[in-house]
Short mmCIF file of C-alpha atoms in Angstrom, two decimals:
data_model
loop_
_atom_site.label_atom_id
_atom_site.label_comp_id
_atom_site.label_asym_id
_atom_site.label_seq_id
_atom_site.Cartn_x
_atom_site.Cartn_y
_atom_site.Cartn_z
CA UNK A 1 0.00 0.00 0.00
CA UNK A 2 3.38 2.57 0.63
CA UNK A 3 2.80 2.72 -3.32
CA UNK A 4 -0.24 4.30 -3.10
CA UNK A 5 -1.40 7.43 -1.97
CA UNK A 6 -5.27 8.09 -0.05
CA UNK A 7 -7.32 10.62 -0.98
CA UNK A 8 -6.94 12.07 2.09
CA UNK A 9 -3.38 12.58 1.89
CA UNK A 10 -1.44 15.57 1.58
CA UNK A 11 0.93 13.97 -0.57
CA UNK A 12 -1.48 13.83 -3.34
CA UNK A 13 -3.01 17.22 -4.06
CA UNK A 14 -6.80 17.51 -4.73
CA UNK A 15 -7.59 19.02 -8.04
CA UNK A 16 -9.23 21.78 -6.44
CA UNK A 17 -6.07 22.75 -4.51
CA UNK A 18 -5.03 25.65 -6.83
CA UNK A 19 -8.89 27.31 -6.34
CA UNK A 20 -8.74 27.22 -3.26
CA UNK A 21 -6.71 30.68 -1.69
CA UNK A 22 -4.95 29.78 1.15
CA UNK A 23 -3.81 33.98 1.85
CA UNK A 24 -7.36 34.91 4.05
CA UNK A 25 -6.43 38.79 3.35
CA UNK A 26 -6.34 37.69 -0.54
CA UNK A 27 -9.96 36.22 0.48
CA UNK A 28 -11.02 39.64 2.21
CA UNK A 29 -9.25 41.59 -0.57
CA UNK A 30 -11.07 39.92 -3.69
CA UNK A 31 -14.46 39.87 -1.72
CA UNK A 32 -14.43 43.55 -1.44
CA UNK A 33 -13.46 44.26 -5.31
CA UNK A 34 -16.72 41.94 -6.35
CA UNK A 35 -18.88 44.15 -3.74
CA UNK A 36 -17.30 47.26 -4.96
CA UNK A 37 -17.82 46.84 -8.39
CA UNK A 38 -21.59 45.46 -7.39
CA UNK A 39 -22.26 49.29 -5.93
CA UNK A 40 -21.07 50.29 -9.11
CA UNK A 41 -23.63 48.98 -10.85
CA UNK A 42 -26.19 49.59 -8.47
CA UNK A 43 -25.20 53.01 -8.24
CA UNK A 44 -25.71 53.34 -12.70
CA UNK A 45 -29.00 51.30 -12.31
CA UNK A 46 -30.43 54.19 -9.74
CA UNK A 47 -28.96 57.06 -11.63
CA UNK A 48 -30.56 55.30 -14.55
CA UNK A 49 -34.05 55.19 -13.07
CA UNK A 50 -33.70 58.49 -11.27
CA UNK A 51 -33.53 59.82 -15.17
CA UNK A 52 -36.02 58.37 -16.14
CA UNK A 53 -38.42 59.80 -13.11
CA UNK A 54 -37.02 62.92 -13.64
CA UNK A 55 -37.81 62.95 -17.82
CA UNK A 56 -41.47 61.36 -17.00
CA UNK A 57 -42.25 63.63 -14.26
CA UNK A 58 -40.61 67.04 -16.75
CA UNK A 59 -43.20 65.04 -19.37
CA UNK A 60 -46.15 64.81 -16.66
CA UNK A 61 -45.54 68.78 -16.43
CA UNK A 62 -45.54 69.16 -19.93
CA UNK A 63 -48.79 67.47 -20.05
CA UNK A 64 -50.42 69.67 -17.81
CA UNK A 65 -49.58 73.11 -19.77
CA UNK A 66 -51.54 71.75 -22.75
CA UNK A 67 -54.78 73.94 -23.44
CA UNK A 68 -57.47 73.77 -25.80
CA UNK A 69 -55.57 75.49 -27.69
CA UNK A 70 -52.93 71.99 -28.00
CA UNK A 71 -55.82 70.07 -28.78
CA UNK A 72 -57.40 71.76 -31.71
CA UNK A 73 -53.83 71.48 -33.51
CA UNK A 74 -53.84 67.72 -32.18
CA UNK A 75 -56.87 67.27 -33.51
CA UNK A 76 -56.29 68.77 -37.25
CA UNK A 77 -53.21 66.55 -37.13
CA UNK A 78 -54.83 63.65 -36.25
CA UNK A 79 -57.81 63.95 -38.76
CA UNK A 80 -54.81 64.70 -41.57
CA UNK A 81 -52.56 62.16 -40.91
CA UNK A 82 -55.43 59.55 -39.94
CA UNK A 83 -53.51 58.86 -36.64
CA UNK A 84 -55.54 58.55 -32.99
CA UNK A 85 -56.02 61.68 -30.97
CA UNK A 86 -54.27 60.16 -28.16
CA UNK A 87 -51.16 59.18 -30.33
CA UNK A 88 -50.63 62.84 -31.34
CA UNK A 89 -50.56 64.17 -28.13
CA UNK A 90 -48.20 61.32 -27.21
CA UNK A 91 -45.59 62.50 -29.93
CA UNK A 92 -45.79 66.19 -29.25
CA UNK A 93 -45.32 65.59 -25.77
CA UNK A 94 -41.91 63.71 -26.53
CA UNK A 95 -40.73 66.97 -27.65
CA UNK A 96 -38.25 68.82 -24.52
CA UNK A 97 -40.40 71.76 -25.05
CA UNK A 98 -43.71 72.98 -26.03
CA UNK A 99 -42.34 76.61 -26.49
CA UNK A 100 -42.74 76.42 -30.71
CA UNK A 101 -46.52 76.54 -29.45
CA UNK A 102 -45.76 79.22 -27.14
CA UNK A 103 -44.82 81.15 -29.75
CA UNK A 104 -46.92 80.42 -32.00
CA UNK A 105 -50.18 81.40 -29.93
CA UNK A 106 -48.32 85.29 -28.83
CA UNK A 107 -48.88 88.57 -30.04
CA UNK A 108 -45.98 89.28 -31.77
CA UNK A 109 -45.10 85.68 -32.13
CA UNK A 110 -43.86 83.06 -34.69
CA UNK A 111 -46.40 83.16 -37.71
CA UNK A 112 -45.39 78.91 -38.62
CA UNK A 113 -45.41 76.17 -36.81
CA UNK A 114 -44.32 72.98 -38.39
CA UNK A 115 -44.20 68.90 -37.86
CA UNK A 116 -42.87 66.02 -39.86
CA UNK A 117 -44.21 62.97 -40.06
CA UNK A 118 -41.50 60.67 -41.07
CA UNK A 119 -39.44 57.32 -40.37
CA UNK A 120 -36.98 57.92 -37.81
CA UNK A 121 -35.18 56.63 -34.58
CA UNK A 122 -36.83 56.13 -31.64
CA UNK A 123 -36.47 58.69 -29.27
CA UNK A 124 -34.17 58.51 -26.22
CA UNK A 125 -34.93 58.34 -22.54
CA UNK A 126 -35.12 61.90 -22.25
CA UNK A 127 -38.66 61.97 -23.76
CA UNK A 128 -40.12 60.22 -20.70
CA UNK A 129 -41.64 57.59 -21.98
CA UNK A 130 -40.59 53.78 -23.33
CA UNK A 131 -41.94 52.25 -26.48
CA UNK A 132 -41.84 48.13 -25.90
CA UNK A 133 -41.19 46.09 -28.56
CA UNK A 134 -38.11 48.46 -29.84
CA UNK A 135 -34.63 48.37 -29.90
CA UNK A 136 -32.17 50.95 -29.62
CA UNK A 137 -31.79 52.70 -32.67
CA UNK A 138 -34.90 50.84 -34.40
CA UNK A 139 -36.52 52.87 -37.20
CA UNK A 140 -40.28 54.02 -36.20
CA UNK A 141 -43.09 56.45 -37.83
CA UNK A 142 -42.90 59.44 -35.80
CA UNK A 143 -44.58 62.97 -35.64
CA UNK A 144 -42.63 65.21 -34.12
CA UNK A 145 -42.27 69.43 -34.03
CA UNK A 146 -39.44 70.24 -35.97
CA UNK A 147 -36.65 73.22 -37.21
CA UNK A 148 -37.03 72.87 -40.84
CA UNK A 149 -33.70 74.18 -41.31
CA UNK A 150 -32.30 71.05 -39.50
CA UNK A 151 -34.32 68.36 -40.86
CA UNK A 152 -33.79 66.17 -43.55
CA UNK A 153 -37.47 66.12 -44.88
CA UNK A 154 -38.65 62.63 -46.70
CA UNK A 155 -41.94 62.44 -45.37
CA UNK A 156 -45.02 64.45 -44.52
CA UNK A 157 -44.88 68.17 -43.09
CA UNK A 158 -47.91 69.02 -41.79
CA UNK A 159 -47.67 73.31 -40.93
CA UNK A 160 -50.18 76.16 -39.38
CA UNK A 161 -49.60 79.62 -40.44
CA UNK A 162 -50.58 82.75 -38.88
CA UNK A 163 -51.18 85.46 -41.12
CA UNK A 164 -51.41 88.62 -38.55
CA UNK A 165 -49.83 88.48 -35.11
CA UNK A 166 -50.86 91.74 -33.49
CA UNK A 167 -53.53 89.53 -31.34
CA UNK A 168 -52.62 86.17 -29.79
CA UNK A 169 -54.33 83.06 -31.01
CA UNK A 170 -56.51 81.86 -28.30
CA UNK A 171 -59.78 79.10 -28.38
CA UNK A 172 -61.96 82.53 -29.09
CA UNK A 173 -60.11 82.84 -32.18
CA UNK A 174 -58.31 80.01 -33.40
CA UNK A 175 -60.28 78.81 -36.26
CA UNK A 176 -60.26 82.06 -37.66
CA UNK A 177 -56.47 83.58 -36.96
CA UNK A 178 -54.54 80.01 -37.79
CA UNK A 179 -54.65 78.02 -41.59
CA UNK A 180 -53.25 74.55 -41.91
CA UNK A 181 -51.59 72.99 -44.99
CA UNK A 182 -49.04 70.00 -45.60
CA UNK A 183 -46.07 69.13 -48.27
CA UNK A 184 -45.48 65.77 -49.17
CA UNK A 185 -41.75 65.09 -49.42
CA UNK A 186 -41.90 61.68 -50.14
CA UNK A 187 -41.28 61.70 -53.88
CA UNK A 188 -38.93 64.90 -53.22
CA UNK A 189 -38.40 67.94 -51.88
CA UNK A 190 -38.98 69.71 -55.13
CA UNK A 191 -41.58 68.04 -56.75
CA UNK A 192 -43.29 68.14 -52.85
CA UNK A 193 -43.06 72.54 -53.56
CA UNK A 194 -44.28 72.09 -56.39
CA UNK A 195 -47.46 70.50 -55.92
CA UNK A 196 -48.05 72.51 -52.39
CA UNK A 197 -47.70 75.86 -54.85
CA UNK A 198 -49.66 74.13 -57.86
CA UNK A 199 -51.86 72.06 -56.85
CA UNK A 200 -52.94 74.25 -53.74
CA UNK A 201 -51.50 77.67 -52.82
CA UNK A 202 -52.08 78.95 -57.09
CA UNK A 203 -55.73 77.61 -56.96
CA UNK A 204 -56.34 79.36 -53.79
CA UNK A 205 -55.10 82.75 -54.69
CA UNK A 206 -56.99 82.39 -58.21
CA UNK A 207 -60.08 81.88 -56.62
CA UNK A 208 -59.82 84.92 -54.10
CA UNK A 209 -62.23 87.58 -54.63
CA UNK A 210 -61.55 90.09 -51.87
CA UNK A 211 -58.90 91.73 -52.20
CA UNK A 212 -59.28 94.67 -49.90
CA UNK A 213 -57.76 97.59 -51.40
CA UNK A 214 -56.57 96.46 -54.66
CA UNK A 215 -59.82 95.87 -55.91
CA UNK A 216 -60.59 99.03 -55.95
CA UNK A 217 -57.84 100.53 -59.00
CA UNK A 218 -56.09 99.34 -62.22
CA UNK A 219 -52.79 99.70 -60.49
CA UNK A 220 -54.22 97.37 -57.69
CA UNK A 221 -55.16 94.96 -60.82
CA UNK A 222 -52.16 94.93 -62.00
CA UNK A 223 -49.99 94.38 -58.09
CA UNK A 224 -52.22 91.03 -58.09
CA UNK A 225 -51.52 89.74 -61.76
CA UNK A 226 -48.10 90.62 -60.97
CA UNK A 227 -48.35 88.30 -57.80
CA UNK A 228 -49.50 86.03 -59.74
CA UNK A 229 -47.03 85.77 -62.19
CA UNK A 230 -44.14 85.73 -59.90
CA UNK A 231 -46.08 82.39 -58.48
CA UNK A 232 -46.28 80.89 -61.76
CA UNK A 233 -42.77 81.83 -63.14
CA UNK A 234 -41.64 79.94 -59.69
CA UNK A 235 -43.37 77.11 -60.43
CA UNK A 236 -42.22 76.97 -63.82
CA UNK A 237 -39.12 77.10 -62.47
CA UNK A 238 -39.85 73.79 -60.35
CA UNK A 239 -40.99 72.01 -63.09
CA UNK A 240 -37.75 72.68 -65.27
CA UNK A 241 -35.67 71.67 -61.97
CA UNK A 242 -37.89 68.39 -61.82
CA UNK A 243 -37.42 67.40 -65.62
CA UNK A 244 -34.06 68.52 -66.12
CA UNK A 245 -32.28 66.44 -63.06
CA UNK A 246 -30.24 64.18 -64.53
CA UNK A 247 -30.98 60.45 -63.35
CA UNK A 248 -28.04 58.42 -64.61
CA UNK A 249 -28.75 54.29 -65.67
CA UNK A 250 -28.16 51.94 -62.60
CA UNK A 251 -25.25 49.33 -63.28
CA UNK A 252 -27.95 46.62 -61.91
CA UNK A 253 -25.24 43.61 -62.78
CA UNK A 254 -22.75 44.33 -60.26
CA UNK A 255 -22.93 44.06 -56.67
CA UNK A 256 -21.80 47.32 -54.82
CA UNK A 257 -21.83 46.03 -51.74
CA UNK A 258 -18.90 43.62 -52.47
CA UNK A 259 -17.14 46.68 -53.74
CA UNK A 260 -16.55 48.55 -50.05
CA UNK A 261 -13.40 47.49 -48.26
CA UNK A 262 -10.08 47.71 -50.09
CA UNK A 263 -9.22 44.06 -50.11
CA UNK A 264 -12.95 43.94 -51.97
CA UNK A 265 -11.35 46.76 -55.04
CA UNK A 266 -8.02 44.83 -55.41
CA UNK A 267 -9.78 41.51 -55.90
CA UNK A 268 -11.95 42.94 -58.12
CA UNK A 269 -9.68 44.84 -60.01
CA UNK A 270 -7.78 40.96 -60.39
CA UNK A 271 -11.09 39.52 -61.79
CA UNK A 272 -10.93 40.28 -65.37
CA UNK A 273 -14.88 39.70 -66.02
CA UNK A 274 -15.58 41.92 -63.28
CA UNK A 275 -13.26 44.82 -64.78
CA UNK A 276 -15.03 44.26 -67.85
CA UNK A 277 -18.33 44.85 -66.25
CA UNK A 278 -17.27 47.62 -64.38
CA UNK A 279 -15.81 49.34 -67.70
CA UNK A 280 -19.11 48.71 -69.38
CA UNK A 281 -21.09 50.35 -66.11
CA UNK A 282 -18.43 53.59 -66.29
CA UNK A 283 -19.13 54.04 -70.49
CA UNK A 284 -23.11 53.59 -70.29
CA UNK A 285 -22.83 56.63 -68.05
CA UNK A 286 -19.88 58.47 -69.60
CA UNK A 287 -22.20 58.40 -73.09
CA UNK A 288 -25.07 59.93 -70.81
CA UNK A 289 -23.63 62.10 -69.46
CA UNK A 290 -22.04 63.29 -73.08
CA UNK A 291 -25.03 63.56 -74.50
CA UNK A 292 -26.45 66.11 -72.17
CA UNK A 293 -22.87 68.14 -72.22
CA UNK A 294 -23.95 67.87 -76.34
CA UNK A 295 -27.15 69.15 -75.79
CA UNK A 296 -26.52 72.28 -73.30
CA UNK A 297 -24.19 73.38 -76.19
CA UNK A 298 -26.87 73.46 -78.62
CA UNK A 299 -29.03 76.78 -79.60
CA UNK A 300 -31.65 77.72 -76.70
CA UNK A 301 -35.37 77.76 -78.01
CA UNK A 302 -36.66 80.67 -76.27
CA UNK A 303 -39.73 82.68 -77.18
CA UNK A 304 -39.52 86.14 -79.25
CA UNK A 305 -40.26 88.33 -76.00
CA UNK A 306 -38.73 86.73 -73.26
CA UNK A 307 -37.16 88.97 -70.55
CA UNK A 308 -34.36 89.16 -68.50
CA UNK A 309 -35.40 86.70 -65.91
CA UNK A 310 -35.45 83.89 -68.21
CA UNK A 311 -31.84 84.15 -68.86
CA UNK A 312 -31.52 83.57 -64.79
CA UNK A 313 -33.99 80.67 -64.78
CA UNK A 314 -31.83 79.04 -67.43
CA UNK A 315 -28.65 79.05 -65.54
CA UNK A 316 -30.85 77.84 -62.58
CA UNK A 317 -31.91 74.50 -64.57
CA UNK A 318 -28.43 74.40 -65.87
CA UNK A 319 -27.11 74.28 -62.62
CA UNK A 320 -29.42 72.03 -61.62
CA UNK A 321 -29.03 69.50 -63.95
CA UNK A 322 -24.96 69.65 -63.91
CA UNK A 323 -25.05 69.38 -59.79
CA UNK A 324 -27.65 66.05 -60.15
CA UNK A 325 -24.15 64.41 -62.11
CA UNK A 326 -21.80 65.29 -59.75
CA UNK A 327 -23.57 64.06 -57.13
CA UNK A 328 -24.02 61.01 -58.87
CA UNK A 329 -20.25 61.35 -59.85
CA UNK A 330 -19.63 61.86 -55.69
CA UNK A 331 -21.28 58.94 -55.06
CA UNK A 332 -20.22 55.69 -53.33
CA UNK A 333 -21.51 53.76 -57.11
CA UNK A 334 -19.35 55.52 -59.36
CA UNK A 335 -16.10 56.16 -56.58
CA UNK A 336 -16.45 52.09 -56.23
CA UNK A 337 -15.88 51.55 -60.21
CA UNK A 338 -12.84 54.11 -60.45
CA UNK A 339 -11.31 52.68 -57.57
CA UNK A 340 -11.21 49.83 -59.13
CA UNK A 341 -10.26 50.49 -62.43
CA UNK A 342 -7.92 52.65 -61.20
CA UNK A 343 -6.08 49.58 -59.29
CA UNK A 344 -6.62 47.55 -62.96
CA UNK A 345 -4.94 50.87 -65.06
CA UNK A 346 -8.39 50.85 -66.93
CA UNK A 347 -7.36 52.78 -70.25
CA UNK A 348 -11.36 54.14 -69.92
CA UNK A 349 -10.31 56.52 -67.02
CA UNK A 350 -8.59 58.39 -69.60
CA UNK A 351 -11.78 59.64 -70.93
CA UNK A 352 -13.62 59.49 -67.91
CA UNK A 353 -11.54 62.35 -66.11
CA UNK A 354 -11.60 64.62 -69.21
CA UNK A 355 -15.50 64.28 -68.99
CA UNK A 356 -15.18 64.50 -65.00
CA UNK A 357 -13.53 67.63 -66.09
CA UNK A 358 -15.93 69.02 -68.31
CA UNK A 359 -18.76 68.35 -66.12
CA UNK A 360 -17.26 70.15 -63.04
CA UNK A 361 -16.43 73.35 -65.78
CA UNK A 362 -19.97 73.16 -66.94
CA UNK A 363 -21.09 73.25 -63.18
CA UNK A 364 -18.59 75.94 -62.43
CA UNK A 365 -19.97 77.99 -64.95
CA UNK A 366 -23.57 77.86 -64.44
CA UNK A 367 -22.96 78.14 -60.26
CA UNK A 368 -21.20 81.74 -61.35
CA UNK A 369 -23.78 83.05 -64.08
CA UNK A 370 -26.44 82.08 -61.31
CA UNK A 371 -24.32 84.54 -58.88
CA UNK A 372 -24.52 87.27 -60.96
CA UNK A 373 -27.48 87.38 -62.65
CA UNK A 374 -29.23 87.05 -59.28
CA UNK A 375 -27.56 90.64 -58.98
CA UNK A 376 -30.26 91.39 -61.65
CA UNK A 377 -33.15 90.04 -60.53
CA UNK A 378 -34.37 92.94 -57.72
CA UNK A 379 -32.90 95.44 -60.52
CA UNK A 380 -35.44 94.20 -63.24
CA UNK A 381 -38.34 93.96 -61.06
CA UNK A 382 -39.47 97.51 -61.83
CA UNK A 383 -39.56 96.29 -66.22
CA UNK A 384 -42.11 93.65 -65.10
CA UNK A 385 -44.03 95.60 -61.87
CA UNK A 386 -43.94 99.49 -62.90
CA UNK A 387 -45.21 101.69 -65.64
CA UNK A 388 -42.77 103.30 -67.91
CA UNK A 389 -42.04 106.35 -66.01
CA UNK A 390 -40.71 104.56 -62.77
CA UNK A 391 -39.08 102.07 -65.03
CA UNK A 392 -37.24 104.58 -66.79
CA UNK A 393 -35.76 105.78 -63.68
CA UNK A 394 -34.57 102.84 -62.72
CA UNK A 395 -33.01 101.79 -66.21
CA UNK A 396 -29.33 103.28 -64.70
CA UNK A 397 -29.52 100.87 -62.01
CA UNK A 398 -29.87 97.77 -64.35
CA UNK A 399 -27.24 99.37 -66.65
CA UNK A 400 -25.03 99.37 -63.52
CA UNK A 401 -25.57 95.65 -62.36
CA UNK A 402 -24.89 94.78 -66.51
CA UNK A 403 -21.63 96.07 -66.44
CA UNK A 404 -20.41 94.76 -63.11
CA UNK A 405 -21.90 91.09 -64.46
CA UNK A 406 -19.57 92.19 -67.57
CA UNK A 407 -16.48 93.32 -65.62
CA UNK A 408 -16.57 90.72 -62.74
CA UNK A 409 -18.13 87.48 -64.38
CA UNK A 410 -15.60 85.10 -65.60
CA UNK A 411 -17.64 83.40 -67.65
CA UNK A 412 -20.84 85.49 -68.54
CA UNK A 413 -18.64 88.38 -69.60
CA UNK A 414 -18.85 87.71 -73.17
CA UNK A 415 -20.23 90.40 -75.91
CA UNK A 416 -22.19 87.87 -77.60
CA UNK A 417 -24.12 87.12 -73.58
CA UNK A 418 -24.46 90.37 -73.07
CA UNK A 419 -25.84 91.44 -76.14
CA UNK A 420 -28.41 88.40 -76.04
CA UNK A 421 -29.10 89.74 -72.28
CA UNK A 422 -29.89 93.26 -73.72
CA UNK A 423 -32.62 92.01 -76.26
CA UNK A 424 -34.02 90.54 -73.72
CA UNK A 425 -34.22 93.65 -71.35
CA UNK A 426 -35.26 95.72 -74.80
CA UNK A 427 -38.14 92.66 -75.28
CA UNK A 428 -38.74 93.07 -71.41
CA UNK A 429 -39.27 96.73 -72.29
CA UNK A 430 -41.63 96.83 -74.82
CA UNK A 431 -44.03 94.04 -73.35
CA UNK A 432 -44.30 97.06 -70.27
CA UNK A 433 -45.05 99.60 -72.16
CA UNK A 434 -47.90 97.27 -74.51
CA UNK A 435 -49.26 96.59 -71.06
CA UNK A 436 -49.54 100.39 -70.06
CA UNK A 437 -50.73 101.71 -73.15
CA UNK A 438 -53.71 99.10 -73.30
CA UNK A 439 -54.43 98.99 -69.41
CA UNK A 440 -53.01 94.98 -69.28
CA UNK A 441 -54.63 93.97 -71.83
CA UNK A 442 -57.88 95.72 -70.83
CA UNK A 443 -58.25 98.61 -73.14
CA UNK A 444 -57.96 98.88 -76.44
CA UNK A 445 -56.13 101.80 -78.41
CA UNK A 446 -59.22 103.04 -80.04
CA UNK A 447 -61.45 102.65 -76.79
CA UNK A 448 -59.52 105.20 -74.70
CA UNK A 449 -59.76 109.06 -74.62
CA UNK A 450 -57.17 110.41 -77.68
CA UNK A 451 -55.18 112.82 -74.80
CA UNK A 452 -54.95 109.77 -72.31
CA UNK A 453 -53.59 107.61 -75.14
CA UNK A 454 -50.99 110.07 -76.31
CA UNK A 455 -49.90 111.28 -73.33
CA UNK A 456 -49.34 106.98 -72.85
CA UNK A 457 -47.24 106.56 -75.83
CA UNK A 458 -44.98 109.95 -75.73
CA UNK A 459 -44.13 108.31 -71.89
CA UNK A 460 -43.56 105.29 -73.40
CA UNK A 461 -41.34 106.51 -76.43
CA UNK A 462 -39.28 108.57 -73.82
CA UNK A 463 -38.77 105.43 -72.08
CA UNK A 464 -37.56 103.65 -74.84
CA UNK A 465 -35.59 106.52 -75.73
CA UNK A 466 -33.55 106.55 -72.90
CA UNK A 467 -32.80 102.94 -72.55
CA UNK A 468 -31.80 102.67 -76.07
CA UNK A 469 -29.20 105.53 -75.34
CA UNK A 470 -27.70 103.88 -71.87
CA UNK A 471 -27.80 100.82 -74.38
CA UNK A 472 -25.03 102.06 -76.72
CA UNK A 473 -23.04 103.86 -74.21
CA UNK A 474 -22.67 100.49 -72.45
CA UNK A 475 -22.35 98.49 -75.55
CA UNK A 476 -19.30 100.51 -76.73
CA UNK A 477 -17.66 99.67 -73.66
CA UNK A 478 -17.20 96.14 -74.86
#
């Protein structure tokens, strides 16, 4: 038996031996670090749910300030965006604040107050309530009050506008002080303008009646057509914007998501297939993107008597429509295919980056006429608003802002722009004084008294007159 060894004896260590600490201050020591670190969480998980009491009690006191006041809005909102009453209030109250209605109901206050009704993250803790069933970061439908300057708008935006705020809005008045309206985003924030201005601000206005004061006068006639107008010439505006974005062919063959990390580029860029794919993807859009550099070169089609203004709501759409390719140029789609074919020495790039440079020119260009010729939009108001007399007097004004367009425009300073910018001013011109002579359309020549009509066209030829003369003085400058 001296060969073996018992269980029991010391000679033969248990296999728990090494777990079990022998040092009783080690014991002690180790006993306290897994009770500190126990208070440590405590400690978090009643900081934790002090927060929360704290945000739920701030939202209980929120609750309490609404007034019937609150509730009307909820209740618009809720009839619009076919949500519950109760759901509303639930989602305005997760806002910090209800001061945007504070100042919305004041004398003297804010005259919008806006919402959005979008996909977006649940909201934190600090809104005082939980929504179960969510996780962190999960994407929700939400209504919430928003700064429209800070929002990315893809959704609904349901608004209230004030038009006077000498009285506050109270439950007397509401209904008659506050107007509701909403723009859908969701297919864009343009084409969302649009159809708010189209399809529901122009009808409005064309079916108002009273007018107050400008009923009563031609010139009054004449402020509201010209309100009009400036609607419609926005719109129009819009609509070019819309149409002329550029939406470049999607490469639906090749998987951009295998195209991210940079061992991803070099492997493709070793697959000869997928080079060849990628060089097929980089040509469809190099020939679309030629093709509109081919057609911005061509001869405008512009009507006979267009003005000034149209030469500004070109370079708009122009720069529109070059910005929607460098975008698309900017983006992670077309960076993942010259990255690639970079790494392969694609001979394609070649023409790629003299069209990259082209583009960006193109883009250059309109971005600078748009600068300046914005110079000449307040400056031309008076050939499209005012009868020839005040339009005469402002002619040295638009002479001015010409010449500084001519001097300090590097690209719009040619004599060939700025003699096609004078016809236009001349065409601008001459559709004024048609409208003055015959009262807008109104009046015919032979219907009005002889003297009136005279008097009409000597003002008118003076007019002329002197814009023809600051004309030539300016025009032998170049």
């Amino acid at each position: 038996m001296s060969g073996t060894s018992h269980p029991d004896s010391t000679g033969d260590p248990s296999p728990m031996a090494d777990n079990v600490p022998t040092d009783r201050g080690a014991v002690g020591r180790r006993g306290s670090k897994f009770h500190r670190s126990g208070s440590c969480v405590q400690a978090v998980q009643e900081t934790m749910k002090e927060k929360q009491a704290r945000y739920k009690e701030s939202r209980e006191a929120r609750k309490k300030l609404l007034t019937s006041g609150h509730k009307y809005i909820f209740e618009i909102l809720a009839d619009r965006l076919s949500l519950e009453l109760q759901a509303v209030e639930e989602f305005v109250l997760d806002a910090p604040s209800l001061a945007p209605f504070d100042d919305f109901f004041a004398k003297g206050g804010s005259k919008t107050i806006a919402f959005v009704y979008q996909e977006t993250e649940v909201p934190g803790i600090e809104c005082g309530r939980t929504f179960p069933g969510t996780a962190k970061g999960a994407i929700i439908m939400r209504l919430f009050l928003a700064n429209l300057s800070e929002t990315c708008l893809t959704g609904l935006c349901p608004f209230f506008v004030r038009t006077k705020i000498d009285v506050p809005v109270n439950i007397k008045n509401i209904h008659e002080e506050i107007y509701f309206s909403m723009l859908d985003a969701a297919e864009g924030l343009l084409k969302g303008t649009r159809n708010l201005l189209s399809k529901i601000m122009m009808p409005a206005v064309c079916a108002t009646e009273n007018w107050g004061a400008l009923n009563q006068s031609k010139h009054g006639e004449k402020d509201k057509q010209n309100f009009k107008d400036t609607i419609t010439r926005y719109i129009h505006f819009l609509d070019a914007c819309i149409e002329g974005t550029v939406q470049l062919k999607t490469a639906s063959n090749i998987e951009f998501a295998r195209l991210v990390s940079f061992e991803d580029v070099k492997a493709a860029a070793a697959d000869v297939d997928m080079v060849h794919q990628l060089e097929e993807a980089l040509m469809m859009w190099y020939k679309q993107i030629e093709q509109v550099l081919t057609e911005s070169d061509q001869m405008r089609k512009e009507a006979d008597a267009s003005g000034p203004l149209t030469e500004l709501e070109h370079w708009k759409r122009m720069s529109a429509k070059f910005n929607s390719i460098i975008e698309h140029i900017k983006g992670p789609e077309c960076k993942a295919v010259v990255n690639v074919l970079n790494i392969n020495r694609s001979k394609t790039l070649k023409l790629w980056r003299e069209l990259d440079a082209r583009i960006t020119d193109c883009a250059n260009e309109a971005k600078d006429n748009v600068k300046f010729l914005y110079t000449l939009e307040k400056v031309c108001q008076p050939l499209y608003n005012c009868d020839p007399v005040t339009m005469a007097k402002s002619i040295q004004n638009l002479i001015n802002a010409i010449r500084m367009i001519h001097s300090v425009s590097q690209y719009y300073n040619t004599s060939e722009r700025m003699t096609s910018l004078f016809i236009k001013v001349t065409n601008q011109m001459v559709t004024a004084c048609r409208a003055y002579i015959t009262d807008n359309g109104t009046s015919g020549i032979w219907e009005q008294d002889t003297q009136d009509i005279i008097k009409k066209i000597q003002v008118t030829d003076d007019g002329i007159k002197n814009m023809k003369s600051s004309q030539l003085n300016m025009l032998s400058e170049f």
